[in-house]
Amino acid sequence: MTGEIIENCPVCSGDDLKSVPKFEQHFLKKCNQCGFVFVEKNPTKRELDDFYSSYAYSEGQFFSEVTRKRYNELLDQFEPYRKKNTILDIGCGSGFFLETALARGWEVYGTEYSSAAVSLCQNKGMNVSLGALEEAFFKEENFDVITSFEVIEHINNPLHEMKLIERILRKGGLFYCTTPNFNSISRHVLRAAWDVIHYPEHLSFYTDRSFDYLMRSVGLKKLTILTTGISLTRFRRSMGLKDEIMTESSSDEKFREKAESNGAFGLMKRIVNYVLNGFRFGDALKAKYEKPN
């Protein structure tokens, strides 16, 4: 029931839960059995509706050319899985990823909590359903590829969500997910000021180990887990400095454009990402998992 305290781990159902030191004001608990970190306060439907109604989605929203390039690189990697020609993006927002996939001939589907975003996507010819992923939305083993970009941290029932994903992903299909890394260098430096921790927007927090535990719990097989990048925009926001996320003038976008256009700068970025991944300190966790045949 919403509005209550979660007393058992949402991933493994364990009851050996401890408060995360220096994060008590955010109601963070860590499961000593599987390592999952989550907000123990269960938000009410009204809290969620009030928060997500403030999300801004509109025509002409900024779509970075660097992001478009990254999406196309991902879709190149997804080509070997293209059997049914179906792809689902969970929490698809304004539909930029699906728009890129649609242009390459994929049959695209999405889910999204914002009615404004659903309307935008439907106007672009995309099959997008309003609300959280539900069992009745899609047939079993319907998708070659399912993606989830910065979404899984928004839900506090990850095991239920992943069981639904596993059910509708075909045998041999791919699940690709990105989410903030709770073990990131930014979180260690910023501590409780890290703006990823934001109730009721973000309710679940993963490291590579706790994420892998969740995936294995539903029978998915790990291909890769990377932890890369440092978000300058998020760092500035966490420090109380005004900087918009995903605009042409944001710190992250300027950095990305420079890394694309300047060879030496791009090489430096790759070296930094190599080191961050080696120590599992990158801001972003990026994972690929397959459903066994």
GROMACS .gro file of C-alpha atoms in nm:
model
  293
    1MET     CA    1   0.000   0.000   0.000
    2THR     CA    2   0.128   0.344  -0.082
    3GLY     CA    3   0.213   0.594   0.186
    4GLU     CA    4   0.362   0.330   0.416
    5ILE     CA    5   0.712   0.219   0.512
    6ILE     CA    6   0.869  -0.066   0.311
    7GLU     CA    7   0.988  -0.324   0.563
    8ASN     CA    8   1.136  -0.587   0.330
    9CYS     CA    9   1.380  -0.553   0.043
   10PRO     CA   10   1.188  -0.506  -0.286
   11VAL     CA   11   1.444  -0.723  -0.467
   12CYS     CA   12   1.515  -1.023  -0.242
   13SER     CA   13   1.247  -0.980   0.031
   14GLY     CA   14   1.518  -0.980   0.299
   15ASP     CA   15   1.451  -0.803   0.628
   16ASP     CA   16   1.813  -0.727   0.723
   17LEU     CA   17   1.794  -0.358   0.634
   18LYS     CA   18   2.022  -0.081   0.755
   19SER     CA   19   2.005   0.296   0.714
   20VAL     CA   20   2.268   0.430   0.476
   21PRO     CA   21   2.505   0.645   0.688
   22LYS     CA   22   2.476   1.021   0.618
   23PHE     CA   23   2.168   0.962   0.401
   24GLU     CA   24   1.914   0.912   0.677
   25GLN     CA   25   1.726   1.230   0.585
   26HIS     CA   26   1.653   1.072   0.246
   27PHE     CA   27   1.500   0.758   0.405
   28LEU     CA   28   1.760   0.537   0.234
   29LYS     CA   29   1.789   0.173   0.337
   30LYS     CA   30   2.039  -0.087   0.221
   31CYS     CA   31   1.967  -0.460   0.211
   32ASN     CA   32   2.257  -0.651   0.363
   33GLN     CA   33   2.158  -0.961   0.168
   34CYS     CA   34   2.161  -0.833  -0.193
   35GLY     CA   35   2.309  -0.482  -0.155
   36PHE     CA   36   2.007  -0.299  -0.299
   37VAL     CA   37   1.956   0.062  -0.180
   38PHE     CA   38   1.608   0.208  -0.181
   39VAL     CA   39   1.381   0.471  -0.030
   40GLU     CA   40   1.186   0.304   0.249
   41LYS     CA   41   0.904   0.559   0.225
   42ASN     CA   42   0.644   0.440  -0.026
   43PRO     CA   43   0.504   0.743  -0.215
   44THR     CA   44   0.130   0.785  -0.251
   45LYS     CA   45  -0.037   0.797  -0.591
   46ARG     CA   46  -0.114   1.163  -0.531
   47GLU     CA   47   0.253   1.240  -0.461
   48LEU     CA   48   0.352   1.068  -0.785
   49ASP     CA   49   0.078   1.230  -0.991
   50ASP     CA   50   0.161   1.576  -0.854
   51PHE     CA   51   0.531   1.532  -0.922
   52TYR     CA   52   0.511   1.387  -1.275
   53SER     CA   53   0.247   1.636  -1.384
   54SER     CA   54   0.522   1.898  -1.353
   55TYR     CA   55   0.740   1.723  -1.614
   56ALA     CA   56   0.768   1.948  -1.921
   57TYR     CA   57   0.712   1.786  -2.262
   58SER     CA   58   0.651   1.996  -2.570
   59GLU     CA   59   0.702   2.016  -2.944
   60GLY     CA   60   1.046   2.141  -3.036
   61GLN     CA   61   1.211   1.999  -2.724
   62PHE     CA   62   1.591   1.988  -2.753
   63PHE     CA   63   1.726   1.665  -2.905
   64SER     CA   64   2.104   1.661  -2.901
   65GLU     CA   65   2.277   1.552  -3.221
   66VAL     CA   66   2.535   1.378  -3.003
   67THR     CA   67   2.254   1.180  -2.838
   68ARG     CA   68   2.112   1.095  -3.182
   69LYS     CA   69   2.455   0.961  -3.279
   70ARG     CA   70   2.477   0.753  -2.959
   71TYR     CA   71   2.128   0.614  -3.025
   72ASN     CA   72   2.229   0.511  -3.375
   73GLU     CA   73   2.542   0.342  -3.239
   74LEU     CA   74   2.324   0.150  -2.994
   75LEU     CA   75   2.084   0.051  -3.270
   76ASP     CA   76   2.381  -0.076  -3.471
   77GLN     CA   77   2.458  -0.304  -3.176
   78PHE     CA   78   2.093  -0.416  -3.160
   79GLU     CA   79   2.084  -0.528  -3.526
   80PRO     CA   80   2.187  -0.893  -3.454
   81TYR     CA   81   1.875  -0.924  -3.234
   82ARG     CA   82   1.639  -0.801  -3.506
   83LYS     CA   83   1.421  -1.106  -3.570
   84LYS     CA   84   1.062  -0.991  -3.506
   85ASN     CA   85   1.162  -0.627  -3.582
   86THR     CA   86   1.003  -0.512  -3.253
   87ILE     CA   87   1.153  -0.279  -2.994
   88LEU     CA   88   1.004  -0.142  -2.671
   89ASP     CA   89   1.131   0.162  -2.479
   90ILE     CA   90   1.004   0.177  -2.120
   91GLY     CA   91   0.955   0.534  -1.998
   92CYS     CA   92   1.015   0.670  -2.346
   93GLY     CA   93   0.967   1.039  -2.262
   94SER     CA   94   0.935   1.251  -2.576
   95GLY     CA   95   1.024   0.949  -2.787
   96PHE     CA   96   1.361   1.054  -2.925
   97PHE     CA   97   1.506   0.703  -2.907
   98LEU     CA   98   1.194   0.550  -3.063
   99GLU     CA   99   1.200   0.820  -3.331
  100THR     CA  100   1.555   0.716  -3.420
  101ALA     CA  101   1.460   0.347  -3.428
  102LEU     CA  102   1.148   0.418  -3.635
  103ALA     CA  103   1.361   0.594  -3.897
  104ARG     CA  104   1.563   0.272  -3.927
  105GLY     CA  105   1.252   0.062  -3.992
  106TRP     CA  106   1.188  -0.082  -3.646
  107GLU     CA  107   0.832  -0.142  -3.528
  108VAL     CA  108   0.843   0.071  -3.216
  109TYR     CA  109   0.648   0.065  -2.889
  110GLY     CA  110   0.678   0.258  -2.566
  111THR     CA  111   0.533   0.324  -2.223
  112GLU     CA  112   0.530   0.662  -2.051
  113TYR     CA  113   0.377   0.804  -1.732
  114SER     CA  114   0.320   1.155  -1.874
  115SER     CA  115   0.006   1.200  -2.085
  116ALA     CA  116   0.167   1.501  -2.259
  117ALA     CA  117   0.463   1.286  -2.365
  118VAL     CA  118   0.233   1.006  -2.482
  119SER     CA  119   0.048   1.254  -2.705
  120LEU     CA  120   0.377   1.379  -2.852
  121CYS     CA  121   0.486   1.024  -2.933
  122GLN     CA  122   0.151   0.921  -3.078
  123ASN     CA  123   0.156   1.228  -3.302
  124LYS     CA  124   0.486   1.097  -3.440
  125GLY     CA  125   0.321   0.765  -3.528
  126MET     CA  126   0.451   0.566  -3.232
  127ASN     CA  127   0.254   0.305  -3.039
  128VAL     CA  128   0.296   0.438  -2.683
  129SER     CA  129   0.087   0.334  -2.381
  130LEU     CA  130   0.011   0.562  -2.086
  131GLY     CA  131   0.126   0.451  -1.741
  132ALA     CA  132   0.364   0.200  -1.591
  133LEU     CA  133   0.439  -0.126  -1.768
  134GLU     CA  134   0.146  -0.362  -1.708
  135GLU     CA  135   0.104  -0.733  -1.772
  136ALA     CA  136  -0.189  -0.672  -2.007
  137PHE     CA  137  -0.001  -0.432  -2.237
  138PHE     CA  138   0.195  -0.679  -2.450
  139LYS     CA  139   0.206  -1.044  -2.553
  140GLU     CA  140   0.461  -1.287  -2.412
  141GLU     CA  141   0.797  -1.298  -2.591
  142ASN     CA  142   0.689  -1.013  -2.819
  143PHE     CA  143   1.008  -0.804  -2.837
  144ASP     CA  144   1.354  -0.848  -2.983
  145VAL     CA  145   1.490  -0.560  -2.773
  146ILE     CA  146   1.361  -0.379  -2.464
  147THR     CA  147   1.530  -0.059  -2.349
  148SER     CA  148   1.507   0.143  -2.028
  149PHE     CA  149   1.697   0.473  -2.022
  150GLU     CA  150   1.717   0.628  -1.673
  151VAL     CA  151   1.383   0.477  -1.566
  152ILE     CA  152   1.439   0.186  -1.328
  153GLU     CA  153   1.549   0.424  -1.051
  154HIS     CA  154   1.199   0.576  -1.058
  155ILE     CA  155   1.021   0.259  -0.945
  156ASN     CA  156   1.018   0.086  -0.606
  157ASN     CA  157   0.897  -0.254  -0.728
  158PRO     CA  158   1.194  -0.352  -0.948
  159LEU     CA  159   1.150  -0.728  -0.916
  160HIS     CA  160   0.790  -0.706  -1.038
  161GLU     CA  161   0.897  -0.476  -1.322
  162MET     CA  162   1.175  -0.709  -1.432
  163LYS     CA  163   0.944  -1.013  -1.426
  164LEU     CA  164   0.716  -0.829  -1.669
  165ILE     CA  165   1.012  -0.737  -1.889
  166GLU     CA  166   1.141  -1.095  -1.890
  167ARG     CA  167   0.794  -1.223  -1.985
  168ILE     CA  168   0.755  -1.003  -2.293
  169LEU     CA  169   1.118  -1.029  -2.412
  170ARG     CA  170   1.160  -1.311  -2.663
  171LYS     CA  171   1.406  -1.593  -2.600
  172GLY     CA  172   1.747  -1.474  -2.715
  173GLY     CA  173   1.629  -1.111  -2.694
  174LEU     CA  174   1.821  -0.820  -2.542
  175PHE     CA  175   1.745  -0.595  -2.245
  176TYR     CA  176   1.945  -0.269  -2.239
  177CYS     CA  177   1.927  -0.045  -1.932
  178THR     CA  178   2.092   0.270  -1.801
  179THR     CA  179   2.056   0.406  -1.447
  180PRO     CA  180   2.260   0.622  -1.207
  181ASN     CA  181   2.542   0.434  -1.033
  182PHE     CA  182   2.512   0.460  -0.654
  183ASN     CA  183   2.883   0.384  -0.627
  184SER     CA  184   2.972   0.679  -0.852
  185ILE     CA  185   3.250   0.920  -0.769
  186SER     CA  186   2.993   1.203  -0.776
  187ARG     CA  187   2.786   1.041  -0.502
  188HIS     CA  188   3.096   0.982  -0.289
  189VAL     CA  189   3.204   1.346  -0.327
  190LEU     CA  190   2.865   1.516  -0.303
  191ARG     CA  191   2.715   1.272  -0.049
  192ALA     CA  192   2.362   1.371   0.054
  193ALA     CA  193   2.372   1.674  -0.180
  194TRP     CA  194   2.386   1.443  -0.485
  195ASP     CA  195   2.072   1.546  -0.670
  196VAL     CA  196   2.003   1.196  -0.803
  197ILE     CA  197   1.855   1.132  -0.459
  198HIS     CA  198   1.527   1.312  -0.506
  199TYR     CA  199   1.198   1.190  -0.353
  200PRO     CA  200   0.953   1.091  -0.499
  201GLU     CA  201   1.129   1.098  -0.839
  202HIS     CA  202   1.402   0.845  -0.762
  203LEU     CA  203   1.323   0.551  -0.534
  204SER     CA  204   1.582   0.284  -0.620
  205PHE     CA  205   1.961   0.301  -0.641
  206TYR     CA  206   2.194   0.045  -0.796
  207THR     CA  207   2.555  -0.058  -0.809
  208ASP     CA  208   2.679  -0.304  -1.069
  209ARG     CA  209   2.651  -0.585  -0.811
  210SER     CA  210   2.299  -0.513  -0.690
  211PHE     CA  211   2.181  -0.458  -1.049
  212ASP     CA  212   2.327  -0.793  -1.153
  213TYR     CA  213   2.155  -0.960  -0.856
  214LEU     CA  214   1.821  -0.825  -0.977
  215MET     CA  215   1.878  -0.938  -1.336
  216ARG     CA  216   1.984  -1.288  -1.230
  217SER     CA  217   1.675  -1.309  -1.009
  218VAL     CA  218   1.457  -1.312  -1.322
  219GLY     CA  219   1.688  -1.538  -1.523
  220LEU     CA  220   1.860  -1.286  -1.751
  221LYS     CA  221   2.222  -1.343  -1.854
  222LYS     CA  222   2.482  -1.067  -1.825
  223LEU     CA  223   2.666  -0.954  -2.135
  224THR     CA  224   2.821  -0.627  -2.010
  225ILE     CA  225   2.790  -0.376  -1.727
  226LEU     CA  226   2.980  -0.048  -1.766
  227THR     CA  227   3.004   0.248  -1.529
  228THR     CA  228   3.113   0.556  -1.722
  229GLY     CA  229   3.096   0.935  -1.732
  230ILE     CA  230   3.079   1.224  -1.490
  231SER     CA  231   2.784   1.461  -1.534
  232LEU     CA  232   2.912   1.817  -1.498
  233THR     CA  233   2.555   1.946  -1.523
  234ARG     CA  234   2.437   1.725  -1.238
  235PHE     CA  235   2.741   1.816  -1.031
  236ARG     CA  236   2.667   2.188  -1.075
  237ARG     CA  237   2.302   2.141  -0.989
  238SER     CA  238   2.392   1.943  -0.679
  239MET     CA  239   2.618   2.229  -0.570
  240GLY     CA  240   2.330   2.475  -0.611
  241LEU     CA  241   2.458   2.630  -0.934
  242LYS     CA  242   2.194   2.690  -1.201
  243ASP     CA  243   2.243   2.473  -1.506
  244GLU     CA  244   1.970   2.316  -1.715
  245ILE     CA  245   1.980   1.945  -1.795
  246MET     CA  246   1.982   1.856  -2.167
  247THR     CA  247   1.990   2.200  -2.323
  248GLU     CA  248   2.228   2.332  -2.587
  249SER     CA  249   2.401   2.547  -2.327
  250SER     CA  250   2.432   2.286  -2.048
  251SER     CA  251   2.778   2.186  -1.925
  252ASP     CA  252   2.727   1.825  -2.031
  253GLU     CA  253   2.624   1.915  -2.386
  254LYS     CA  254   2.918   2.153  -2.437
  255PHE     CA  255   3.156   1.883  -2.309
  256ARG     CA  256   3.005   1.617  -2.535
  257GLU     CA  257   3.023   1.839  -2.843
  258LYS     CA  258   3.388   1.919  -2.774
  259ALA     CA  259   3.468   1.548  -2.730
  260GLU     CA  260   3.305   1.479  -3.069
  261SER     CA  261   3.486   1.755  -3.258
  262ASN     CA  262   3.829   1.748  -3.092
  263GLY     CA  263   4.031   1.428  -3.134
  264ALA     CA  264   4.259   1.485  -2.835
  265PHE     CA  265   3.966   1.577  -2.615
  266GLY     CA  266   3.778   1.267  -2.730
  267LEU     CA  267   4.079   1.050  -2.647
  268MET     CA  268   4.098   1.204  -2.300
  269LYS     CA  269   3.729   1.126  -2.248
  270ARG     CA  270   3.782   0.761  -2.344
  271ILE     CA  271   4.076   0.730  -2.105
  272VAL     CA  272   3.876   0.883  -1.818
  273ASN     CA  273   3.586   0.647  -1.890
  274TYR     CA  274   3.824   0.350  -1.894
  275VAL     CA  275   3.953   0.443  -1.549
  276LEU     CA  276   3.605   0.517  -1.411
  277ASN     CA  277   3.477   0.184  -1.535
  278GLY     CA  278   3.779   0.001  -1.396
  279PHE     CA  279   3.706   0.132  -1.047
  280ARG     CA  280   3.325   0.113  -1.102
  281PHE     CA  281   3.306   0.487  -1.023
  282GLY     CA  282   3.130   0.626  -1.333
  283ASP     CA  283   2.807   0.822  -1.288
  284ALA     CA  284   2.609   0.609  -1.533
  285LEU     CA  285   2.554   0.235  -1.512
  286LYS     CA  286   2.494   0.084  -1.860
  287ALA     CA  287   2.399  -0.281  -1.886
  288LYS     CA  288   2.317  -0.540  -2.153
  289TYR     CA  289   2.143  -0.865  -2.063
  290GLU     CA  290   2.007  -1.149  -2.276
  291LYS     CA  291   1.714  -1.381  -2.218
  292PRO     CA  292   1.848  -1.736  -2.261
  293ASN     CA  293   1.711  -1.949  -2.543
   0.00000   0.00000   0.00000
